[in-house]
Amino acid sequence: MSVAARIGLLEALPPASRSAVERLISVATQRGLAVHMVGGPVRDFLLGRAVRDADLIVEDRIPGAGLDLAREALPGARVVAHGRFGTVRIDLPEARVDLATVRSEHYPSPGALPIVAAGTLDDDLLRRDFAVNALAVPLTPRAREGRAAIIDLVKGQEDLAAKTLRILHPRSLHDDPTRALRAARLGARLGFSLSRGSRVALRDALRDGVFGRVSGDRLRRELEKLFDDAAHGTDPALALRMLDEWHVLAALEPGLRLHRSSVAPLRRLGRLLVSPPWPSPRLRRLAAGLAVWLAPLDAGLRQRTLQRAAVRGEVAVRIATFPRLRDVALRELGKARGRGAIDAGLGGLGDEELLALLAFAVPTPRRRILRYATEDRPRRLPVAGDDLVALGLSGPAIGKALARIRAEMLDGRLRGRDDALALARELGRRRATGAGRRVQRV
Ligand code: CTP
């Protein structure tokens, strides 16, 4: 019985990645390669948590070994290779396997991307962020030669038991300040805290201003992951609170913090993201998360934070203007009589704005928003602008008539196309006889 089978790690993988990993192990065994499972899956397995994706490393001096192995073992799979060291991502229909070749790293300057070189298994484990992420399980006979069932060079298993995140050397956060964001994310997810030494290292990193050197793109990617975690059940407010308490938020952007009033909405947003009422891909989750988090902060700070995190374009505008839009929408929702009026009040809001709005709404408006978004919003009108042109309407009267027809349809007063055309005819007639102003006000 193999060591991995003995400790049950492979059995803990989701079926799709398990069969891919078994294929990889079998080809690696034939080739005499040493393959290990490392990092997150080992940590999560030892904690008894669900293991999502597999993370493998091949012990080989040849940088492209992982790529060759993936191509031979999984000829039909989508394999994406990155960089000189042949880090490979294998995308399977329902799983992901990362396969890398053992490497060492050094950081030319704080916050810069590391320079990577060939290395040993020990180098690869010791270059990592926290001791709990530096555990490895040998999977092939070659990997097991003279090794323990779990390779633990830095007492990672003790940290797992003590629920501690411990960096591996005092300059770790100088090298890669995003590790503080990773610590908050993991801490919130696992209920772990930073070790005393790591807190000291964090204070030194803050003092030395390393957070100013994190690029906008890296910061945005970390924030994306933070709201991704929410989709797997972690309260995003917990991670943001840690970053706030550690003074990391203010170090990333002066004045940035977690305002008390966004804690409960963030928690509600997190619950919504676990089973979102409509498909919510990564960027939409980030946008909704930022909209909720930043809403109580002043407009200038919100704007600066979006720039700092390289959030640009229309999505940045939507996040920046969300608080005003939220106030108007919630007021309209309170006053609206009927589904047509709700549709008119919420029409034009994007999916991320609706998610953020749901996070702020109390139960009655929340039910109304959900009903609007899932039932009414997708409904199509039985007539189009061309039909109204054919009836003699023109200019802004067309848009107004369509809005009126939509409201009547959602309120159940208009059944099908014939009713819609009859109403359009009536609106056109009233307009022609000068009663248009009254119709427009209805
Ligand atoms: N890692 C690191 N420093 C970083 C990013 C990653 O040391 N800035 C290491 C960690 O050891 C981590 C591994 O690379 O375990 C893989 O990274 P990632 O997939 O992001 O981490 P996981 O721990 O697998 O996280 P998750 O559980 O969120 O997938």
Short mmCIF file of C-alpha atoms and ligand atoms in Angstrom, two decimals:
data_model
loop_
_atom_site.label_atom_id
_atom_site.label_comp_id
_atom_site.label_asym_id
_atom_site.label_seq_id
_atom_site.Cartn_x
_atom_site.Cartn_y
_atom_site.Cartn_z
CA MET A 1 0.00 0.00 0.00
CA SER A 2 1.41 3.38 -0.94
CA VAL A 3 2.05 6.02 1.68
CA ALA A 4 -0.44 8.38 0.04
CA ALA A 5 -3.12 5.71 0.08
CA ARG A 6 -2.28 4.95 3.68
CA ILE A 7 -2.88 8.47 4.80
CA GLY A 8 -5.90 8.79 2.47
CA LEU A 9 -4.84 11.94 0.67
CA LEU A 10 -5.69 10.72 -2.81
CA GLU A 11 -9.07 9.48 -1.64
CA ALA A 12 -9.83 12.95 -0.34
CA LEU A 13 -9.46 14.51 -3.79
CA PRO A 14 -12.55 15.15 -5.89
CA PRO A 15 -12.98 12.22 -8.34
CA ALA A 16 -11.90 14.19 -11.46
CA SER A 17 -8.59 15.37 -10.02
CA ARG A 18 -7.98 12.05 -8.28
CA SER A 19 -7.99 10.08 -11.52
CA ALA A 20 -5.76 12.71 -13.18
CA VAL A 21 -3.32 12.57 -10.26
CA GLU A 22 -3.31 8.76 -10.38
CA ARG A 23 -2.42 8.87 -14.11
CA LEU A 24 0.37 11.34 -13.36
CA ILE A 25 1.70 9.13 -10.55
CA SER A 26 1.70 6.06 -12.76
CA VAL A 27 3.63 7.72 -15.61
CA ALA A 28 6.02 9.39 -13.14
CA THR A 29 6.63 5.99 -11.49
CA GLN A 30 7.48 4.43 -14.88
CA ARG A 31 9.93 7.23 -15.51
CA GLY A 32 11.45 6.99 -12.04
CA LEU A 33 10.41 10.56 -11.17
CA ALA A 34 9.77 11.76 -7.62
CA VAL A 35 6.36 13.44 -7.32
CA HIS A 36 4.92 14.99 -4.17
CA MET A 37 1.65 16.59 -3.20
CA VAL A 38 2.42 19.93 -1.52
CA GLY A 39 0.91 23.02 0.05
CA GLY A 40 -2.82 23.70 0.29
CA PRO A 41 -4.18 20.19 -0.40
CA VAL A 42 -1.89 18.60 2.22
CA ARG A 43 -2.78 21.30 4.75
CA ASP A 44 -6.51 20.99 4.10
CA PHE A 45 -6.42 17.21 4.14
CA LEU A 46 -4.64 17.15 7.52
CA LEU A 47 -7.23 19.59 8.85
CA GLY A 48 -10.03 17.30 7.66
CA ARG A 49 -11.27 19.96 5.25
CA ALA A 50 -12.45 19.43 1.70
CA VAL A 51 -9.52 19.26 -0.72
CA ARG A 52 -10.35 21.15 -3.89
CA ASP A 53 -7.39 21.25 -6.26
CA ALA A 54 -4.26 19.15 -6.40
CA ASP A 55 -0.83 20.78 -6.14
CA LEU A 56 2.05 18.56 -7.25
CA ILE A 57 5.78 19.03 -7.56
CA VAL A 58 8.23 16.92 -9.53
CA GLU A 59 11.70 16.53 -8.12
CA ASP A 60 13.84 16.83 -11.20
CA ARG A 61 16.71 19.01 -12.37
CA ILE A 62 15.14 19.35 -15.80
CA PRO A 63 12.89 22.44 -15.70
CA GLY A 64 10.35 21.15 -18.26
CA ALA A 65 9.80 17.78 -16.54
CA GLY A 66 6.29 18.70 -15.37
CA LEU A 67 5.12 19.65 -18.83
CA ASP A 68 6.37 16.42 -20.42
CA LEU A 69 4.80 14.40 -17.66
CA ALA A 70 1.42 16.15 -18.01
CA ARG A 71 1.37 15.71 -21.79
CA GLU A 72 2.15 12.01 -21.60
CA ALA A 73 -0.15 11.18 -18.68
CA LEU A 74 -3.15 13.28 -19.77
CA PRO A 75 -3.00 13.60 -23.54
CA GLY A 76 -6.55 15.01 -23.89
CA ALA A 77 -6.35 17.58 -21.08
CA ARG A 78 -5.90 21.33 -21.50
CA VAL A 79 -2.39 21.98 -20.27
CA VAL A 80 -1.14 25.54 -19.78
CA ALA A 81 2.58 25.99 -19.11
CA HIS A 82 4.06 29.08 -17.43
CA GLY A 83 7.62 30.26 -17.41
CA ARG A 84 10.99 28.70 -17.73
CA PHE A 85 10.48 26.24 -14.90
CA GLY A 86 7.58 24.58 -16.59
CA THR A 87 4.93 25.26 -13.99
CA VAL A 88 1.92 23.57 -15.51
CA ARG A 89 -1.77 24.01 -14.90
CA ILE A 90 -3.98 21.16 -16.02
CA ASP A 91 -7.60 22.19 -16.47
CA LEU A 92 -10.00 19.29 -16.22
CA PRO A 93 -13.77 19.65 -16.63
CA GLU A 94 -14.34 19.72 -12.87
CA ALA A 95 -10.94 20.09 -11.31
CA ARG A 96 -7.56 21.67 -11.56
CA VAL A 97 -4.14 20.16 -11.05
CA ASP A 98 -1.04 22.34 -10.68
CA LEU A 99 2.24 20.66 -11.44
CA ALA A 100 5.57 22.38 -10.88
CA THR A 101 9.21 21.41 -10.90
CA VAL A 102 11.07 21.89 -7.61
CA ARG A 103 12.66 25.32 -7.50
CA SER A 104 14.36 27.86 -5.31
CA GLU A 105 13.54 31.55 -5.32
CA HIS A 106 15.12 34.77 -4.33
CA TYR A 107 13.65 38.25 -4.25
CA PRO A 108 15.75 40.96 -5.92
CA SER A 109 13.88 43.71 -4.01
CA PRO A 110 10.90 43.91 -1.66
CA GLY A 111 7.61 43.31 -3.44
CA ALA A 112 9.25 42.34 -6.74
CA LEU A 113 8.47 39.03 -8.37
CA PRO A 114 10.98 36.35 -7.34
CA ILE A 115 13.87 35.17 -9.47
CA VAL A 116 13.48 31.45 -9.82
CA ALA A 117 16.24 28.85 -10.15
CA ALA A 118 16.45 25.07 -10.12
CA GLY A 119 16.43 23.69 -6.59
CA THR A 120 15.76 20.73 -4.35
CA LEU A 121 12.58 19.62 -2.66
CA ASP A 122 13.79 21.26 0.55
CA ASP A 123 14.41 24.57 -1.28
CA ASP A 124 10.94 24.40 -2.70
CA LEU A 125 9.33 23.84 0.68
CA LEU A 126 11.42 26.47 2.44
CA ARG A 127 10.63 29.21 -0.13
CA ARG A 128 6.95 29.11 0.86
CA ASP A 129 4.79 31.54 2.82
CA PHE A 130 3.78 29.71 6.03
CA ALA A 131 4.89 26.54 7.77
CA VAL A 132 1.41 25.03 7.35
CA ASN A 133 1.85 25.42 3.57
CA ALA A 134 5.30 23.83 3.55
CA LEU A 135 4.17 20.23 4.02
CA ALA A 136 4.64 17.57 1.36
CA VAL A 137 3.46 14.00 0.87
CA PRO A 138 5.57 11.74 -1.37
CA LEU A 139 3.40 10.05 -4.00
CA THR A 140 5.77 7.91 -6.09
CA PRO A 141 8.22 5.18 -4.97
CA ARG A 142 11.12 7.41 -6.01
CA ALA A 143 9.76 10.28 -3.89
CA ARG A 144 9.38 8.01 -0.87
CA GLU A 145 12.97 6.82 -0.80
CA GLY A 146 14.19 7.54 2.71
CA ARG A 147 11.39 10.06 3.36
CA ALA A 148 8.68 10.17 5.99
CA ALA A 149 5.00 9.80 5.06
CA ILE A 150 4.63 13.52 5.57
CA ILE A 151 7.65 15.74 4.95
CA ASP A 152 7.58 18.52 7.51
CA LEU A 153 10.82 20.49 7.65
CA VAL A 154 9.52 23.43 9.68
CA LYS A 155 7.04 21.99 12.19
CA GLY A 156 4.04 22.77 10.03
CA GLN A 157 1.99 20.03 11.68
CA GLU A 158 2.52 21.63 15.10
CA ASP A 159 1.22 24.89 13.66
CA LEU A 160 -1.81 23.13 12.25
CA ALA A 161 -2.61 21.85 15.72
CA ALA A 162 -2.00 25.30 17.28
CA LYS A 163 -3.99 27.08 14.49
CA THR A 164 -1.03 29.29 13.72
CA LEU A 165 0.31 30.94 10.59
CA ARG A 166 4.05 31.30 10.86
CA ILE A 167 6.32 32.74 8.21
CA LEU A 168 9.55 30.88 7.58
CA HIS A 169 12.07 33.71 7.95
CA PRO A 170 11.93 37.30 9.30
CA ARG A 171 12.18 38.93 5.82
CA SER A 172 9.40 36.83 4.29
CA LEU A 173 6.92 39.72 4.27
CA HIS A 174 9.54 42.11 2.92
CA ASP A 175 10.14 39.66 0.08
CA ASP A 176 6.50 39.26 -0.66
CA PRO A 177 4.14 41.63 1.19
CA THR A 178 1.12 39.95 -0.42
CA ARG A 179 1.74 37.19 2.11
CA ALA A 180 0.05 39.43 4.69
CA LEU A 181 -3.06 39.40 2.53
CA ARG A 182 -2.75 35.65 2.16
CA ALA A 183 -2.42 35.36 5.95
CA ALA A 184 -5.67 37.27 6.45
CA ARG A 185 -7.44 35.13 3.89
CA LEU A 186 -6.17 31.86 5.34
CA GLY A 187 -6.68 33.12 8.88
CA ALA A 188 -10.32 33.93 8.15
CA ARG A 189 -10.87 30.68 6.30
CA LEU A 190 -9.25 28.38 8.84
CA GLY A 191 -9.69 30.37 12.06
CA PHE A 192 -5.88 30.69 12.40
CA SER A 193 -3.83 33.59 13.82
CA LEU A 194 -0.40 34.96 13.07
CA SER A 195 2.42 33.67 15.27
CA ARG A 196 4.15 36.19 17.52
CA GLY A 197 7.30 36.23 15.38
CA SER A 198 5.24 36.79 12.26
CA ARG A 199 3.52 39.77 13.89
CA VAL A 200 6.91 41.27 14.67
CA ALA A 201 7.98 40.70 11.06
CA LEU A 202 4.76 42.35 9.91
CA ARG A 203 5.46 45.40 12.08
CA ASP A 204 8.94 45.64 10.56
CA ALA A 205 7.52 45.32 7.06
CA LEU A 206 5.01 48.11 7.81
CA ARG A 207 7.77 50.29 9.24
CA ASP A 208 9.86 49.75 6.11
CA GLY A 209 6.97 50.75 3.84
CA VAL A 210 6.92 47.53 1.82
CA PHE A 211 3.18 47.61 1.19
CA GLY A 212 3.54 50.68 -0.99
CA ARG A 213 5.51 48.51 -3.39
CA VAL A 214 2.78 45.97 -4.04
CA SER A 215 1.60 46.57 -7.59
CA GLY A 216 -2.03 47.38 -8.30
CA ASP A 217 -2.48 44.19 -10.30
CA ARG A 218 -1.16 41.98 -7.51
CA LEU A 219 -3.34 43.76 -4.98
CA ARG A 220 -6.41 43.32 -7.17
CA ARG A 221 -5.67 39.62 -7.62
CA GLU A 222 -5.39 39.17 -3.85
CA LEU A 223 -8.71 40.98 -3.35
CA GLU A 224 -10.26 38.78 -6.02
CA LYS A 225 -9.14 35.73 -4.06
CA LEU A 226 -10.54 37.20 -0.88
CA PHE A 227 -14.00 37.45 -2.44
CA ASP A 228 -13.52 34.04 -4.11
CA ASP A 229 -13.13 32.59 -0.65
CA ALA A 230 -16.50 34.09 0.22
CA ALA A 231 -18.02 31.86 -2.47
CA HIS A 232 -16.65 28.91 -0.48
CA GLY A 233 -18.17 30.06 2.77
CA THR A 234 -15.62 32.41 4.36
CA ASP A 235 -16.94 35.72 5.70
CA PRO A 236 -15.03 38.41 3.75
CA ALA A 237 -15.41 40.85 6.64
CA LEU A 238 -13.23 38.59 8.80
CA ALA A 239 -10.22 38.82 6.47
CA LEU A 240 -10.69 42.56 5.97
CA ARG A 241 -10.96 43.07 9.71
CA MET A 242 -7.65 41.31 10.25
CA LEU A 243 -5.99 43.44 7.59
CA ASP A 244 -7.46 46.53 9.23
CA GLU A 245 -6.28 45.53 12.71
CA TRP A 246 -2.83 44.76 11.37
CA HIS A 247 -2.73 48.29 9.75
CA VAL A 248 -2.18 46.69 6.36
CA LEU A 249 -5.18 48.39 4.72
CA ALA A 250 -3.92 51.86 5.63
CA ALA A 251 -0.43 50.87 4.47
CA LEU A 252 -1.82 49.89 1.08
CA GLU A 253 -3.77 53.13 0.72
CA PRO A 254 -3.68 55.91 3.35
CA GLY A 255 -7.00 56.11 5.19
CA LEU A 256 -8.27 52.77 3.90
CA ARG A 257 -10.08 50.75 6.55
CA LEU A 258 -13.03 48.50 7.23
CA HIS A 259 -15.88 50.69 8.42
CA ARG A 260 -18.12 49.16 11.07
CA SER A 261 -21.23 49.71 8.98
CA SER A 262 -20.04 47.49 6.13
CA VAL A 263 -19.34 44.45 8.34
CA ALA A 264 -22.89 43.04 8.39
CA PRO A 265 -23.52 43.75 4.67
CA LEU A 266 -20.20 42.07 3.79
CA ARG A 267 -21.21 39.03 5.81
CA ARG A 268 -24.57 38.97 4.00
CA LEU A 269 -22.81 39.33 0.66
CA GLY A 270 -20.57 36.39 1.59
CA ARG A 271 -23.63 34.24 2.27
CA LEU A 272 -25.15 35.31 -1.05
CA LEU A 273 -21.99 34.36 -2.92
CA VAL A 274 -22.08 30.81 -1.58
CA SER A 275 -25.18 30.14 -3.71
CA PRO A 276 -25.61 33.25 -5.80
CA PRO A 277 -29.08 33.94 -7.20
CA TRP A 278 -27.49 34.37 -10.65
CA PRO A 279 -24.10 33.36 -12.09
CA SER A 280 -21.41 35.43 -10.40
CA PRO A 281 -18.00 34.99 -11.94
CA ARG A 282 -14.84 36.19 -10.25
CA LEU A 283 -14.83 39.80 -11.45
CA ARG A 284 -18.45 40.29 -10.52
CA ARG A 285 -17.77 38.94 -7.03
CA LEU A 286 -14.86 41.35 -6.69
CA ALA A 287 -16.97 44.28 -7.90
CA ALA A 288 -19.83 43.48 -5.54
CA GLY A 289 -17.38 42.99 -2.67
CA LEU A 290 -15.61 46.29 -3.29
CA ALA A 291 -18.93 48.10 -3.71
CA VAL A 292 -20.08 46.88 -0.29
CA TRP A 293 -16.76 47.31 1.52
CA LEU A 294 -16.01 50.80 0.20
CA ALA A 295 -19.57 52.18 0.34
CA PRO A 296 -19.27 53.93 3.76
CA LEU A 297 -15.90 55.52 2.94
CA ASP A 298 -15.73 58.99 1.47
CA ALA A 299 -15.91 59.30 -2.30
CA GLY A 300 -12.29 60.44 -2.74
CA LEU A 301 -10.90 57.53 -0.74
CA ARG A 302 -13.12 55.10 -2.63
CA GLN A 303 -11.77 56.46 -5.90
CA ARG A 304 -8.15 56.31 -4.73
CA THR A 305 -8.57 52.74 -3.49
CA LEU A 306 -9.96 51.63 -6.85
CA GLN A 307 -7.00 53.24 -8.59
CA ARG A 308 -4.60 51.68 -6.12
CA ALA A 309 -6.01 48.22 -6.79
CA ALA A 310 -5.95 48.81 -10.58
CA VAL A 311 -9.72 48.46 -10.86
CA ARG A 312 -10.55 50.42 -13.98
CA GLY A 313 -13.18 51.11 -16.60
CA GLU A 314 -16.90 50.77 -16.25
CA VAL A 315 -16.68 48.46 -13.27
CA ALA A 316 -14.73 51.11 -11.33
CA VAL A 317 -17.38 53.71 -12.15
CA ARG A 318 -20.11 51.38 -10.94
CA ILE A 319 -18.31 50.74 -7.65
CA ALA A 320 -17.52 54.42 -7.16
CA THR A 321 -21.12 55.51 -7.71
CA PHE A 322 -22.72 52.61 -5.87
CA PRO A 323 -23.57 54.40 -2.58
CA ARG A 324 -25.69 57.04 -4.31
CA LEU A 325 -27.34 54.47 -6.52
CA ARG A 326 -28.03 52.27 -3.48
CA ASP A 327 -29.73 55.10 -1.61
CA VAL A 328 -31.92 56.02 -4.57
CA ALA A 329 -32.79 52.39 -5.34
CA LEU A 330 -33.71 51.54 -1.74
CA ARG A 331 -35.87 54.68 -1.50
CA GLU A 332 -37.62 53.81 -4.78
CA LEU A 333 -38.14 50.24 -3.58
CA GLY A 334 -39.79 51.49 -0.42
CA LYS A 335 -42.23 53.61 -2.41
CA ALA A 336 -42.83 51.33 -5.39
CA ARG A 337 -46.32 49.98 -5.82
CA GLY A 338 -46.32 46.90 -8.05
CA ARG A 339 -43.75 44.91 -9.94
CA GLY A 340 -43.73 47.32 -12.86
CA ALA A 341 -42.61 50.18 -10.63
CA ILE A 342 -39.91 48.02 -9.04
CA ASP A 343 -38.64 47.04 -12.48
CA ALA A 344 -38.56 50.70 -13.50
CA GLY A 345 -36.62 51.59 -10.33
CA LEU A 346 -34.04 48.82 -10.61
CA GLY A 347 -33.75 48.56 -14.41
CA GLY A 348 -30.25 49.28 -15.64
CA LEU A 349 -28.48 47.98 -12.52
CA GLY A 350 -25.76 45.44 -13.28
CA ASP A 351 -25.54 42.04 -11.59
CA GLU A 352 -22.81 43.22 -9.24
CA GLU A 353 -24.81 46.27 -8.18
CA LEU A 354 -27.84 44.11 -7.50
CA LEU A 355 -25.73 41.76 -5.37
CA ALA A 356 -24.33 44.70 -3.42
CA LEU A 357 -27.81 46.16 -3.05
CA LEU A 358 -29.11 42.84 -1.70
CA ALA A 359 -26.35 42.93 0.89
CA PHE A 360 -27.63 46.27 2.23
CA ALA A 361 -31.37 45.65 1.98
CA VAL A 362 -33.60 44.56 4.87
CA PRO A 363 -35.86 41.53 4.27
CA THR A 364 -38.84 43.09 2.41
CA PRO A 365 -36.87 45.04 -0.18
CA ARG A 366 -34.48 42.09 -0.41
CA ARG A 367 -37.36 39.82 -1.48
CA ARG A 368 -38.44 42.45 -4.01
CA ILE A 369 -34.96 42.76 -5.48
CA LEU A 370 -34.64 38.98 -5.77
CA ARG A 371 -38.03 38.64 -7.43
CA TYR A 372 -37.18 41.45 -9.83
CA ALA A 373 -33.77 40.01 -10.72
CA THR A 374 -34.76 36.38 -11.11
CA GLU A 375 -38.35 36.60 -12.45
CA ASP A 376 -39.12 40.02 -13.91
CA ARG A 377 -35.80 41.20 -15.31
CA PRO A 378 -35.51 38.30 -17.80
CA ARG A 379 -39.03 38.86 -19.20
CA ARG A 380 -39.11 40.15 -22.75
CA LEU A 381 -41.72 42.53 -24.15
CA PRO A 382 -44.17 41.10 -26.70
CA VAL A 383 -43.57 44.13 -28.96
CA ALA A 384 -40.47 45.97 -30.22
CA GLY A 385 -39.74 49.59 -31.15
CA ASP A 386 -40.39 48.80 -34.84
CA ASP A 387 -43.95 47.76 -34.01
CA LEU A 388 -44.53 51.15 -32.43
CA VAL A 389 -43.00 52.98 -35.38
CA ALA A 390 -45.39 51.05 -37.62
CA LEU A 391 -48.22 52.41 -35.44
CA GLY A 392 -47.02 55.95 -36.01
CA LEU A 393 -45.05 56.65 -32.81
CA SER A 394 -41.70 58.37 -33.08
CA GLY A 395 -38.82 59.84 -31.03
CA PRO A 396 -38.91 59.70 -27.21
CA ALA A 397 -42.55 58.60 -27.31
CA ILE A 398 -41.34 55.13 -28.35
CA GLY A 399 -39.19 54.64 -25.27
CA LYS A 400 -41.94 55.94 -23.01
CA ALA A 401 -44.53 53.67 -24.59
CA LEU A 402 -42.23 50.64 -24.24
CA ALA A 403 -41.65 51.46 -20.57
CA ARG A 404 -45.38 51.80 -20.01
CA ILE A 405 -46.08 48.49 -21.79
CA ARG A 406 -43.39 46.78 -19.67
CA ALA A 407 -44.86 48.11 -16.43
CA GLU A 408 -48.39 47.06 -17.42
CA MET A 409 -47.13 43.58 -18.41
CA LEU A 410 -45.28 43.05 -15.10
CA ASP A 411 -48.30 44.26 -13.15
CA GLY A 412 -50.36 41.61 -14.95
CA ARG A 413 -52.67 44.07 -16.70
CA LEU A 414 -51.52 43.19 -20.16
CA ARG A 415 -51.52 39.63 -21.46
CA GLY A 416 -49.88 39.30 -24.85
CA ARG A 417 -48.85 41.02 -28.03
CA ASP A 418 -52.40 42.05 -28.99
CA ASP A 419 -52.91 43.84 -25.64
CA ALA A 420 -49.52 45.50 -26.00
CA LEU A 421 -50.31 46.75 -29.51
CA ALA A 422 -53.71 47.98 -28.36
CA LEU A 423 -52.08 49.98 -25.55
CA ALA A 424 -49.49 51.36 -27.95
CA ARG A 425 -52.25 52.43 -30.33
CA GLU A 426 -54.07 54.11 -27.47
CA LEU A 427 -50.92 55.93 -26.36
CA GLY A 428 -50.26 57.05 -29.93
CA ARG A 429 -53.83 58.29 -30.30
CA ARG A 430 -53.71 60.24 -27.02
CA ARG A 431 -50.44 61.77 -28.04
CA ALA A 432 -51.87 62.80 -31.42
CA THR A 433 -54.84 64.43 -29.68
CA GLY A 434 -52.57 66.28 -27.25
CA ALA A 435 -53.22 64.13 -24.21
CA GLY A 436 -49.63 62.88 -24.29
CA ARG A 437 -48.46 64.89 -21.29
CA ARG A 438 -51.03 63.23 -19.09
CA VAL A 439 -50.14 59.76 -20.42
CA GLN A 440 -46.45 60.34 -19.80
CA ARG A 441 -47.06 61.13 -16.17
CA VAL A 442 -49.02 57.91 -15.48
N1 CTP B 1 2.88 30.57 -2.07
C1 CTP B 1 3.78 31.37 -1.40
N2 CTP B 1 3.75 32.74 -1.50
C2 CTP B 1 2.81 33.33 -2.29
C3 CTP B 1 1.90 32.53 -2.99
C4 CTP B 1 1.95 31.14 -2.86
O1 CTP B 1 4.62 30.84 -0.68
N3 CTP B 1 2.76 34.65 -2.39
C5 CTP B 1 2.97 29.10 -1.94
C6 CTP B 1 2.21 28.58 -0.74
O2 CTP B 1 3.00 27.61 -0.12
C7 CTP B 1 0.98 27.91 -1.32
C8 CTP B 1 1.46 27.51 -2.72
O3 CTP B 1 2.44 28.47 -3.09
O4 CTP B 1 0.59 26.80 -0.55
C9 CTP B 1 0.37 27.49 -3.77
O5 CTP B 1 -0.27 28.77 -3.86
P1 CTP B 1 -1.84 28.89 -3.89
O6 CTP B 1 -2.43 27.89 -4.83
O7 CTP B 1 -2.18 30.32 -4.07
O8 CTP B 1 -2.13 28.52 -2.37
P2 CTP B 1 -2.96 27.41 -1.63
O9 CTP B 1 -2.38 27.30 -0.26
O10 CTP B 1 -3.07 26.17 -2.45
O11 CTP B 1 -4.28 28.22 -1.47
P3 CTP B 1 -5.75 27.80 -1.69
O12 CTP B 1 -6.04 26.87 -0.56
O13 CTP B 1 -6.42 29.15 -1.60
O14 CTP B 1 -5.80 27.19 -3.07
#
